[in-house]
Amino acid sequence: MGSILLSLKRESILKNCTALVIFSEKFRSEAYADAVRFYIGAMPIFKAYGDSSFQDCKRASEEAVGIITKNLQGKVFSDSESIQARAEAVMLLKQLNFPVENLKVKLFEKLEQFLVDLHLESKEIAHVSATLDGPNNHGNVTDPASSAAHESSIHEFAEAIRAYRVIFPDSEQQLVRLAQDLVNMHFEAVHRHIKKQLQSEDLLEMLWVIWSDVLLMDEVLPEAAISDFSLVAARNAVKEYVASTFSHLLLGITGTIMKVQDRQKVGVEEEYPLQSVLEASKKAVIQGCMNVLLDFRQLLDEKLELSLKLRDLTIDWVQEGFQEFFRKLNERFLFLSGKSNSGSQDLSLTQGLQGEKVLPGLVLLLAQLSLFIEQSAIPRITEEIASSFSSGGARGYEYGPAFIPAVICRTFRAAGEKCLDHYVRLRTQKISVLLRKRFTTPNWVKHKEPREVHMFVDLLLQEFEAIRGEVKQILPPELSRKHHRTDSNGSTTSSRSNPLRDDRMNRSNTQRARSQLLETHLAKLFKQKVEIFTKIEFTQESVVTTILKLCLKSLQEFVRLQTFNRRGFQQIQLDIEFLRTTLKDTSEDEAATDFLLDEVVVAAAERCLDPVPLDQPILDKLIQVKVAKSSEQNLNP
């Protein structure tokens, strides 16, 4: 028995000595895993004989293990080592009974840094395509080197997480948070690109890359449900993309419209500036909306799992987006026309416009563009939405449809009418300033004998010519003239048909002259009934005639505020008669125009101290001289 025990002891010593020899060899070759294994195998002999015959060997081995421990710690913190090598070093240190809690923290920090570096590698993710074996074979690799680098990095990151989880089994929550950070960083890049204006194909390309990374994380951390987490982030991204697309569309349309203002600032001369901007604006609205719808259809047609899960929500966002887009566009039109303040306007849209004078031509353009949106754009957009974005949707029936074209049409009809009324008001106000200056400046009681038509008439005709030039570029002509002298409808009576006043005018020879003048005008008025103010239509004739009527009515009111001598009254008679000659082809309602011109003369006669009119031959001669002079100026501008 004793001999057997001695034999076993010798065999154990021999085995441990062999382990020490191999440990020494592995240490020198830096095969630390084998060195640690054989060192652990030699531990029994060190415990038994470390203080006697194996004392030197034990000391040398401990020194070697100290170096190994130091080198292993160096591997853990070395940026040049891979995550797997550092994880292996941690396992070896645990086998050597080295306290690794601090190393756990340090190693997790390395994982976080790796994630940051991975994010930096993929910051231009729009140019990276994922090579997938999906059913649609989407992987169109635009940059193979970037794609391969990203795929290699994400696989290394996944393996590092797998190794870390094996080394530290209680680190699940930390790793889940790390995987969520990966998704968040991906979508932060998506949001940055969305702000810069992104096409749907680029967004889908980015989503494919993200989804491939998410599937890999699901393999490594299945309990983290990263796919569900990414679905929430994708929902926010797609919703922001839809809203951002509409914002860029609104900016594009606004920029096109504002070319009217910009061209005036830089002094660009163009034959038909309003007409060209109107056509460009119509194209910006209709083509822009069609392009947006085509872009959104690509999101619906994509076979990516994320897109399929968000399809119903995307349909709702598109419909709601169009409703909100047209609401903002209407507000924008009213702001540009000066009909609303900028309190509710986006600063990016109003910047640079504060305090600028509203151009009447721009207001008229907005009126016609509003009519175009109501009559042409909305029906076409409605048809496209019905064909591609009507099936599905997550919106409950109790909330009703998200896109209501009838409401939008009513909104833009009202906006068009407001802008048209505002255009008439702006043009009328400008002419009223001219009239006020004309009638408040001279002393009409001391007026001299009229020798020619006053220059204010030329200025007035220039304003009407400018108005005709604008409306011809923007509005269509009327199909049929409705208010000729022979077929005017409606009814009104002259405020001058007062018999008491007629009796008063017959008291003297001077008054008899005035009576003859008034009787002539009253006879005209009773030949037919005329309609002075009618609803403004979206036609050239209607707008010009309305402005003309309002200005003549304003002219009458200014006359009523003055007192004239005979010469002042005759000057008014001459000016009005020349206006009658030049305006006969301007107004579609000749009867109402004649009526208002007569009213001005009658008002001047009422306010005259000695209302004796010019003799007709003198009146005709002065008008002929003015016509000849105007013709000569037109031939030699």
XYZ file of C-alpha atoms in Angstrom:
637
model
C 0.000 0.000 0.000
C 2.724 2.461 0.821
C 4.462 1.769 -2.434
C 1.224 2.507 -4.350
C 0.731 5.891 -2.621
C 4.338 6.789 -3.313
C 3.834 5.923 -6.975
C 0.709 8.136 -7.250
C 2.483 11.003 -5.568
C 5.395 10.752 -7.972
C 2.970 10.672 -10.920
C 1.177 13.832 -9.641
C 4.467 15.636 -9.148
C 5.538 14.628 -12.635
C 2.248 15.865 -14.116
C 2.494 19.209 -12.300
C 6.102 19.619 -13.330
C 5.050 19.003 -16.919
C 2.354 21.679 -16.476
C 4.979 24.111 -15.202
C 7.154 23.427 -18.227
C 4.237 23.969 -20.602
C 3.151 27.085 -18.648
C 6.614 28.527 -19.128
C 6.491 27.833 -22.851
C 2.987 29.313 -23.259
C 3.949 32.392 -21.267
C 6.929 33.057 -23.499
C 4.740 32.642 -26.640
C 2.010 34.904 -25.128
C -0.588 32.149 -25.404
C -2.155 33.485 -22.252
C -5.244 31.272 -22.263
C -3.145 28.096 -22.278
C -0.661 29.618 -19.855
C -3.423 30.390 -17.356
C -4.877 26.892 -17.758
C -1.542 25.206 -17.066
C -0.726 27.595 -14.242
C -3.987 26.607 -12.589
C -3.009 22.970 -13.195
C 0.313 23.511 -11.405
C -1.265 25.173 -8.374
C -1.435 21.911 -6.287
C 2.329 21.388 -6.438
C 2.940 24.986 -5.441
C 0.708 24.542 -2.447
C 2.443 21.310 -1.433
C 6.087 22.054 -2.289
C 6.151 25.784 -2.919
C 8.136 26.415 0.251
C 10.745 23.706 -0.349
C 11.987 22.066 -3.522
C 9.663 24.088 -5.880
C 10.269 27.423 -4.180
C 12.186 28.976 -7.085
C 9.719 27.591 -9.614
C 6.782 29.004 -7.651
C 8.371 32.436 -7.442
C 9.120 32.491 -11.150
C 5.583 31.342 -11.962
C 4.017 34.020 -9.760
C 6.150 36.670 -11.433
C 5.033 35.354 -14.805
C 1.396 35.365 -13.703
C 1.798 38.940 -12.518
C 3.062 39.904 -15.949
C 0.199 37.977 -17.537
C -2.301 39.754 -15.306
C -0.842 43.119 -16.222
C -0.842 42.259 -19.906
C -4.415 41.008 -19.740
C -5.513 44.254 -18.110
C -3.713 46.076 -20.872
C -5.635 44.095 -23.450
C -8.904 45.061 -21.780
C -8.127 48.779 -22.037
C -6.285 48.735 -25.359
C -8.115 50.497 -28.237
C -6.129 48.446 -30.725
C -7.540 45.157 -29.382
C -10.851 43.842 -30.581
C -13.832 43.595 -28.263
C -13.573 39.785 -28.375
C -9.916 39.838 -27.297
C -10.737 42.115 -24.394
C -13.624 39.872 -23.344
C -11.300 36.840 -23.385
C -8.852 38.737 -21.215
C -11.583 39.392 -18.672
C -12.409 35.659 -18.504
C -8.742 34.814 -17.903
C -8.496 37.417 -15.162
C -11.538 35.916 -13.471
C -9.816 32.508 -13.563
C -6.811 34.099 -11.869
C -9.145 35.401 -9.141
C -8.548 39.003 -10.225
C -11.344 41.447 -9.112
C -13.122 42.282 -12.404
C -15.968 44.593 -11.282
C -13.957 47.655 -12.186
C -13.075 45.985 -15.458
C -16.781 45.391 -16.083
C -17.440 49.104 -15.883
C -14.451 49.908 -18.050
C -15.397 47.303 -20.635
C -18.973 48.637 -20.842
C -17.555 52.076 -21.419
C -15.590 50.565 -24.292
C -18.829 49.153 -25.704
C -20.441 52.577 -25.477
C -17.466 54.135 -27.247
C -17.677 51.463 -29.917
C -21.313 52.456 -30.436
C -20.297 56.098 -30.803
C -17.642 55.152 -33.349
C -20.162 53.007 -35.177
C -22.505 55.998 -35.297
C -19.752 58.184 -36.693
C -19.054 55.611 -39.368
C -22.698 55.644 -40.423
C -23.414 59.369 -40.112
C -23.852 59.567 -43.882
C -26.243 56.682 -43.730
C -28.229 57.929 -46.691
C -25.378 56.729 -48.893
C -25.266 53.274 -47.341
C -27.423 50.447 -48.641
C -28.021 47.196 -46.875
C -27.420 44.022 -48.877
C -30.455 42.001 -47.956
C -31.921 38.745 -49.209
C -35.459 40.004 -48.695
C -38.329 39.176 -51.063
C -37.924 42.457 -52.931
C -34.152 42.152 -53.357
C -33.836 45.761 -52.281
C -30.084 45.872 -51.709
C -28.978 48.298 -54.433
C -25.520 49.019 -53.090
C -24.627 52.587 -53.976
C -21.357 52.447 -52.040
C -20.118 48.841 -51.594
C -17.164 49.880 -49.429
C -19.352 51.830 -46.986
C -21.947 49.061 -46.911
C -19.345 46.393 -46.209
C -17.689 48.510 -43.530
C -21.015 49.153 -41.807
C -22.013 45.491 -41.969
C -18.643 44.413 -40.548
C -18.842 46.959 -37.725
C -22.384 46.064 -36.694
C -21.539 42.350 -36.647
C -18.500 43.048 -34.478
C -20.687 45.117 -32.158
C -23.245 42.304 -31.939
C -20.550 39.749 -31.134
C -19.131 42.056 -28.473
C -22.554 42.293 -26.841
C -22.907 38.522 -27.020
C -19.483 38.056 -25.373
C -20.160 40.702 -22.732
C -23.401 38.995 -21.834
C -21.605 35.664 -21.430
C -18.884 37.212 -19.260
C -21.297 39.256 -17.171
C -24.645 37.397 -17.067
C -26.241 40.098 -14.879
C -25.694 42.838 -17.466
C -28.899 42.307 -19.472
C -30.483 45.699 -18.678
C -27.320 47.566 -19.595
C -27.056 45.738 -22.902
C -30.723 46.375 -23.712
C -30.175 50.076 -23.157
C -27.106 49.924 -25.385
C -29.081 48.250 -28.177
C -31.797 50.909 -27.839
C -29.108 53.586 -28.068
C -28.040 52.060 -31.370
C -31.595 52.429 -32.713
C -31.878 55.967 -31.350
C -28.619 57.006 -32.994
C -29.796 55.576 -36.298
C -33.024 57.555 -36.146
C -31.240 60.717 -35.032
C -29.388 60.505 -38.347
C -32.725 59.986 -40.099
C -34.218 63.080 -38.440
C -31.212 65.172 -39.459
C -31.628 64.135 -43.088
C -35.380 64.765 -42.976
C -34.740 68.375 -41.943
C -32.500 68.783 -44.994
C -35.343 67.574 -47.291
C -35.278 63.889 -48.056
C -36.796 61.828 -50.853
C -38.828 58.750 -49.981
C -36.378 56.406 -51.705
C -33.569 57.748 -49.511
C -35.711 57.381 -46.396
C -36.540 53.790 -47.330
C -32.870 53.062 -47.957
C -32.060 54.286 -44.473
C -34.896 52.242 -42.963
C -33.588 49.099 -44.672
C -30.174 49.630 -43.085
C -31.720 50.225 -39.675
C -34.006 47.209 -39.936
C -31.096 44.885 -40.800
C -29.257 46.103 -37.686
C -32.405 45.658 -35.597
C -32.835 42.052 -36.732
C -29.228 41.359 -35.755
C -29.802 42.858 -32.301
C -32.925 40.717 -31.925
C -30.758 37.623 -32.456
C -28.284 38.708 -29.796
C -30.826 40.119 -27.303
C -34.202 38.539 -28.125
C -35.699 39.576 -24.795
C -34.975 43.261 -25.543
C -37.677 43.409 -28.267
C -35.612 45.897 -30.260
C -37.882 45.433 -33.296
C -40.844 46.789 -31.306
C -38.719 49.629 -29.992
C -37.578 50.520 -33.499
C -41.177 50.456 -34.765
C -42.041 53.311 -32.391
C -39.002 55.285 -33.560
C -39.841 54.569 -37.210
C -43.394 55.764 -36.649
C -42.119 59.110 -35.373
C -39.641 59.384 -38.246
C -42.185 58.660 -40.992
C -44.703 61.050 -39.431
C -42.040 63.768 -39.277
C -41.075 63.001 -42.882
C -44.652 63.498 -44.069
C -44.972 66.780 -42.164
C -41.565 67.970 -43.369
C -42.442 67.175 -46.980
C -45.541 69.356 -46.770
C -43.510 72.147 -45.125
C -40.997 72.125 -47.977
C -43.867 72.130 -50.486
C -45.331 75.198 -48.782
C -41.954 76.930 -48.875
C -41.549 76.122 -52.564
C -44.947 77.537 -53.508
C -44.374 80.635 -51.392
C -40.987 81.210 -52.989
C -42.497 81.002 -56.460
C -45.250 83.488 -55.597
C -42.812 85.928 -54.013
C -40.881 86.256 -57.278
C -43.279 89.142 -58.015
C -41.917 91.006 -54.998
C -38.331 89.973 -55.663
C -38.384 91.134 -59.270
C -39.623 94.543 -58.232
C -36.817 94.860 -55.676
C -34.058 94.158 -58.197
C -35.768 96.111 -60.966
C -36.232 93.234 -63.404
C -38.118 94.381 -66.473
C -40.442 91.824 -68.020
C -43.321 92.215 -70.440
C -45.784 90.088 -68.485
C -44.282 89.521 -65.010
C -47.556 88.721 -63.253
C -48.650 86.258 -65.905
C -45.362 84.330 -65.816
C -45.375 84.155 -62.018
C -49.021 83.053 -62.004
C -48.301 80.200 -64.418
C -45.226 79.190 -62.414
C -47.280 79.284 -59.203
C -50.007 77.095 -60.694
C -47.361 74.606 -61.759
C -45.728 74.733 -58.322
C -49.066 73.891 -56.680
C -50.300 71.134 -58.965
C -46.946 69.549 -59.859
C -45.665 69.907 -56.317
C -48.713 68.113 -54.906
C -48.469 65.363 -57.523
C -44.776 64.834 -56.755
C -45.534 64.648 -53.045
C -48.248 62.050 -53.638
C -45.895 60.005 -55.817
C -43.256 60.189 -53.098
C -45.706 58.973 -50.470
C -46.894 56.132 -52.696
C -43.377 54.724 -52.667
C -43.648 54.424 -48.887
C -46.864 52.441 -49.246
C -45.568 50.175 -52.020
C -42.342 49.222 -50.231
C -42.134 45.635 -48.905
C -40.018 46.582 -45.894
C -41.601 45.199 -42.733
C -41.456 48.597 -41.036
C -43.325 50.198 -43.954
C -45.959 47.482 -44.002
C -46.622 47.896 -40.296
C -46.967 51.677 -40.692
C -49.029 51.605 -43.904
C -52.414 52.463 -42.376
C -50.925 55.230 -40.251
C -49.097 56.626 -43.286
C -52.384 56.862 -45.215
C -53.894 58.859 -42.349
C -50.847 61.127 -42.078
C -50.940 61.887 -45.811
C -54.639 62.782 -45.765
C -54.312 64.836 -42.581
C -51.176 66.426 -43.995
C -52.964 67.661 -47.109
C -55.796 69.100 -45.039
C -53.317 70.939 -42.810
C -51.162 71.977 -45.779
C -54.030 73.722 -47.535
C -55.098 75.379 -44.291
C -51.596 76.829 -43.901
C -51.456 77.756 -47.579
C -54.703 79.698 -47.186
C -53.297 81.504 -44.140
C -50.162 82.221 -46.127
C -52.158 83.746 -48.982
C -54.048 86.001 -46.593
C -50.808 87.072 -44.924
C -49.108 87.886 -48.233
C -52.144 89.897 -49.302
C -52.084 91.886 -46.076
C -55.394 90.484 -44.844
C -53.925 88.881 -41.687
C -51.032 89.470 -39.328
C -48.002 87.214 -38.897
C -48.885 86.061 -35.389
C -49.878 82.582 -36.497
C -47.325 82.338 -39.291
C -44.185 80.216 -39.328
C -41.136 82.449 -38.806
C -39.354 80.694 -41.662
C -42.163 81.833 -43.947
C -42.489 85.431 -42.741
C -38.820 86.252 -42.322
C -37.839 89.169 -44.521
C -41.418 90.234 -45.247
C -42.188 92.260 -42.139
C -43.058 95.864 -42.948
C -42.984 95.378 -46.712
C -45.588 97.151 -48.789
C -48.173 94.837 -50.317
C -48.174 94.942 -54.117
C -51.677 95.140 -55.611
C -50.563 92.861 -58.457
C -49.523 90.209 -55.942
C -52.937 90.397 -54.265
C -54.667 89.929 -57.617
C -52.386 86.984 -58.392
C -53.308 85.356 -55.064
C -56.995 85.825 -55.840
C -56.730 84.003 -59.167
C -54.421 81.334 -57.714
C -56.980 80.650 -54.973
C -59.624 80.165 -57.653
C -57.307 77.781 -59.522
C -56.745 75.716 -56.379
C -60.492 75.484 -55.792
C -61.447 74.613 -59.368
C -58.463 72.598 -60.651
C -55.953 71.552 -58.007
C -58.285 70.171 -55.329
C -60.330 67.965 -57.724
C -57.170 66.433 -59.169
C -55.578 65.851 -55.770
C -58.835 64.362 -54.485
C -58.882 61.914 -57.379
C -55.314 60.814 -56.709
C -55.921 60.387 -52.976
C -59.046 58.350 -53.693
C -57.101 56.008 -55.969
C -53.998 55.475 -53.810
C -54.640 56.607 -50.238
C -58.241 55.700 -49.487
C -58.019 51.976 -48.704
C -56.904 51.215 -45.182
C -56.103 53.848 -42.623
C -56.107 53.598 -38.852
C -58.419 56.563 -38.265
C -61.652 55.596 -36.549
C -64.958 56.117 -38.370
C -66.233 58.227 -35.498
C -63.660 60.905 -36.357
C -64.747 61.203 -39.974
C -62.442 61.530 -42.996
C -59.085 63.238 -42.550
C -59.163 64.909 -45.973
C -62.307 66.941 -46.751
C -62.005 68.574 -50.192
C -65.327 70.428 -49.916
C -64.041 72.368 -46.899
C -60.815 73.247 -48.708
C -62.727 74.407 -51.788
C -64.947 76.681 -49.711
C -61.903 78.045 -47.916
C -60.083 78.986 -51.106
C -63.228 80.365 -52.746
C -63.587 82.686 -49.744
C -59.856 83.505 -49.841
C -60.055 84.324 -53.546
C -62.990 86.647 -53.015
C -61.225 88.355 -50.094
C -58.093 88.896 -52.169
C -60.105 90.192 -55.126
C -61.996 92.631 -52.906
C -58.715 93.668 -51.311
C -57.143 94.302 -54.715
C -60.041 96.571 -55.651
C -59.713 98.347 -52.316
C -55.951 98.876 -52.709
C -56.300 100.278 -56.201
C -59.227 102.481 -55.197
C -57.368 103.839 -52.181
C -54.388 104.811 -54.316
C -56.622 106.711 -56.730
C -58.452 108.326 -53.812
C -55.148 109.806 -52.641
C -54.707 111.312 -56.092
C -58.242 112.731 -56.044
C -57.857 114.169 -52.563
C -54.692 115.978 -53.576
C -56.384 117.339 -56.691
C -59.417 118.774 -54.905
C -57.847 120.024 -51.690
C -54.888 121.855 -53.240
C -56.369 124.687 -55.418
C -58.667 127.530 -54.358
C -61.722 126.667 -56.414
C -63.501 129.940 -55.654
C -60.685 131.842 -57.437
C -60.152 129.357 -60.246
C -59.116 130.765 -63.634
C -60.751 130.080 -66.964
C -60.061 126.511 -68.148
C -57.663 126.345 -71.104
C -57.020 122.602 -71.207
C -57.843 119.336 -69.508
C -56.087 119.248 -66.123
C -53.017 117.015 -65.746
C -54.652 115.064 -62.919
C -56.832 113.453 -65.594
C -53.676 112.058 -67.224
C -52.536 110.673 -63.881
C -55.955 109.126 -63.327
C -55.910 107.506 -66.771
C -52.396 106.185 -66.098
C -53.685 104.457 -62.974
C -56.524 102.884 -64.928
C -54.074 101.773 -67.610
C -51.894 100.120 -64.954
C -54.962 98.348 -63.583
C -55.941 97.109 -67.052
C -52.385 95.877 -67.587
C -52.504 93.838 -64.365
C -55.931 92.293 -64.827
C -55.182 91.311 -68.441
C -52.220 89.257 -67.200
C -54.133 87.535 -64.414
C -57.872 87.368 -65.121
C -59.735 85.936 -68.112
C -61.927 88.169 -70.280
C -65.683 88.027 -69.908
C -67.465 85.699 -72.318
C -70.227 88.227 -72.953
C -70.641 91.857 -71.946
C -73.541 92.196 -69.562
C -73.972 95.917 -68.948
C -74.287 97.783 -72.245
C -76.109 101.044 -72.356
C -79.084 99.367 -74.031
C -79.423 96.316 -71.813
C -78.433 97.345 -68.289
C -80.380 95.677 -65.539
C -81.012 96.395 -61.885
C -82.402 99.671 -60.676
C -81.383 102.909 -59.063
C -82.563 106.520 -59.163
C -80.531 109.678 -59.144
C -80.199 111.581 -55.942
C -80.571 114.731 -58.074
C -84.293 114.193 -58.967
C -85.611 116.636 -56.359
C -88.426 118.929 -57.611
C -87.778 121.495 -54.871
C -84.251 121.870 -56.108
C -85.510 122.241 -59.696
C -87.745 125.127 -58.611
C -84.848 126.778 -56.837
C -82.675 126.608 -59.960
C -85.283 128.550 -61.986
C -85.061 131.724 -59.887
C -82.601 133.611 -62.151
C -81.066 133.528 -65.605
C -77.881 132.005 -64.171
C -79.934 129.406 -62.417
C -81.825 128.724 -65.650
C -78.521 127.763 -67.270
C -77.866 125.413 -64.407
C -81.382 124.037 -64.722
C -80.856 123.305 -68.383
C -77.699 121.366 -67.552
C -79.379 119.350 -64.850
C -82.438 118.672 -66.963
C -80.175 117.197 -69.619
C -78.570 114.852 -67.113
C -81.860 113.917 -65.502
C -83.321 113.107 -68.871
C -80.484 110.628 -69.396
C -81.089 109.043 -66.041
C -84.785 108.470 -66.671
C -84.217 106.943 -70.099
C -83.122 103.742 -68.422
C -82.525 102.231 -65.036
C -78.918 101.463 -64.172
C -77.190 99.237 -61.678
C -74.206 100.983 -60.138
C -72.572 98.465 -57.812
C -72.613 94.766 -58.640
C -70.769 91.730 -57.278
C -67.149 91.516 -58.414
C -66.502 88.599 -60.754
C -63.153 86.988 -61.583
C -63.008 88.686 -65.009
C -61.076 91.591 -66.451
C -64.153 93.676 -67.219
C -65.783 93.188 -63.833
C -62.715 94.236 -61.834
C -61.862 97.267 -63.988
C -65.483 98.447 -64.035
C -65.852 98.071 -60.272
C -62.718 100.108 -59.597
C -63.857 102.734 -62.090
C -67.283 103.038 -60.455
C -65.793 103.334 -56.975
C -63.324 105.987 -58.107
C -66.011 108.023 -59.849
C -68.157 107.782 -56.732
C -65.168 108.937 -54.682
C -64.640 111.767 -57.171
C -68.252 112.854 -56.667
C -67.781 112.936 -52.892
C -64.637 115.073 -53.156
C -66.524 117.501 -55.419
C -69.312 117.789 -52.870
C -66.831 119.016 -50.270
C -65.704 122.047 -52.342
C -67.215 125.364 -53.414
C -66.624 126.439 -57.038
C -66.805 129.625 -59.008
C -68.007 129.520 -62.612
C -64.490 128.818 -63.984
C -63.869 126.039 -61.463
C -67.172 124.427 -62.379
C -66.294 124.667 -66.080
C -62.905 123.009 -65.387
C -64.712 120.084 -63.757
C -67.100 119.923 -66.728
C -64.165 119.817 -69.173
C -62.261 117.154 -67.241
C -65.324 114.935 -66.866
C -66.258 115.246 -70.525
C -62.746 114.199 -71.550
C -62.945 111.257 -69.139
C -66.262 110.274 -70.722
C -64.551 110.128 -74.107
C -61.535 108.105 -72.952
C -63.336 105.726 -70.571
C -66.095 104.599 -72.910
C -64.146 101.464 -73.907
C -62.829 100.784 -70.411
C -66.025 99.949 -68.571
C -68.302 97.011 -69.327
C -71.180 98.991 -67.774
C -71.295 102.089 -69.949
C -74.639 103.225 -68.589
C -73.510 103.198 -64.963
C -70.259 104.943 -65.883
C -72.157 107.691 -67.715
C -74.487 107.999 -64.773
C -71.621 108.470 -62.316
C -69.856 110.971 -64.583
C -73.103 112.935 -64.804
C -73.394 112.791 -61.018
C -69.983 114.443 -60.687
C -71.012 117.308 -62.951
C -74.334 117.709 -61.146
C -72.524 117.743 -57.768
C -70.161 120.436 -59.061
C -73.121 122.488 -60.328
C -74.805 122.233 -56.923
C -71.623 123.450 -55.206
C -71.048 126.251 -57.761
C -71.778 129.930 -57.039
C -72.515 130.618 -60.722
C -73.065 127.280 -62.537
C -72.884 128.347 -66.173
C -71.473 125.541 -68.311
C -69.051 125.901 -71.201
C -70.584 126.257 -74.608
C -70.539 122.994 -76.478
C -68.279 124.217 -79.353
C -65.667 125.437 -76.871
C -65.921 122.197 -74.925
C -65.490 120.116 -78.084
C -62.526 122.193 -79.258
C -60.654 121.851 -75.937
C -61.268 118.093 -75.923
C -60.030 117.739 -79.507
C -56.855 119.628 -78.613
C -56.267 117.258 -75.674
C -56.930 114.163 -77.801
C -54.475 115.370 -80.456
C -51.850 116.141 -77.838
C -52.273 112.706 -76.232
C -51.978 110.993 -79.623
C -48.776 112.880 -80.362
C -47.322 111.866 -76.985
C -48.182 108.245 -77.660
C -46.418 108.372 -81.035
C -43.339 110.059 -79.536
C -43.051 108.743 -75.965
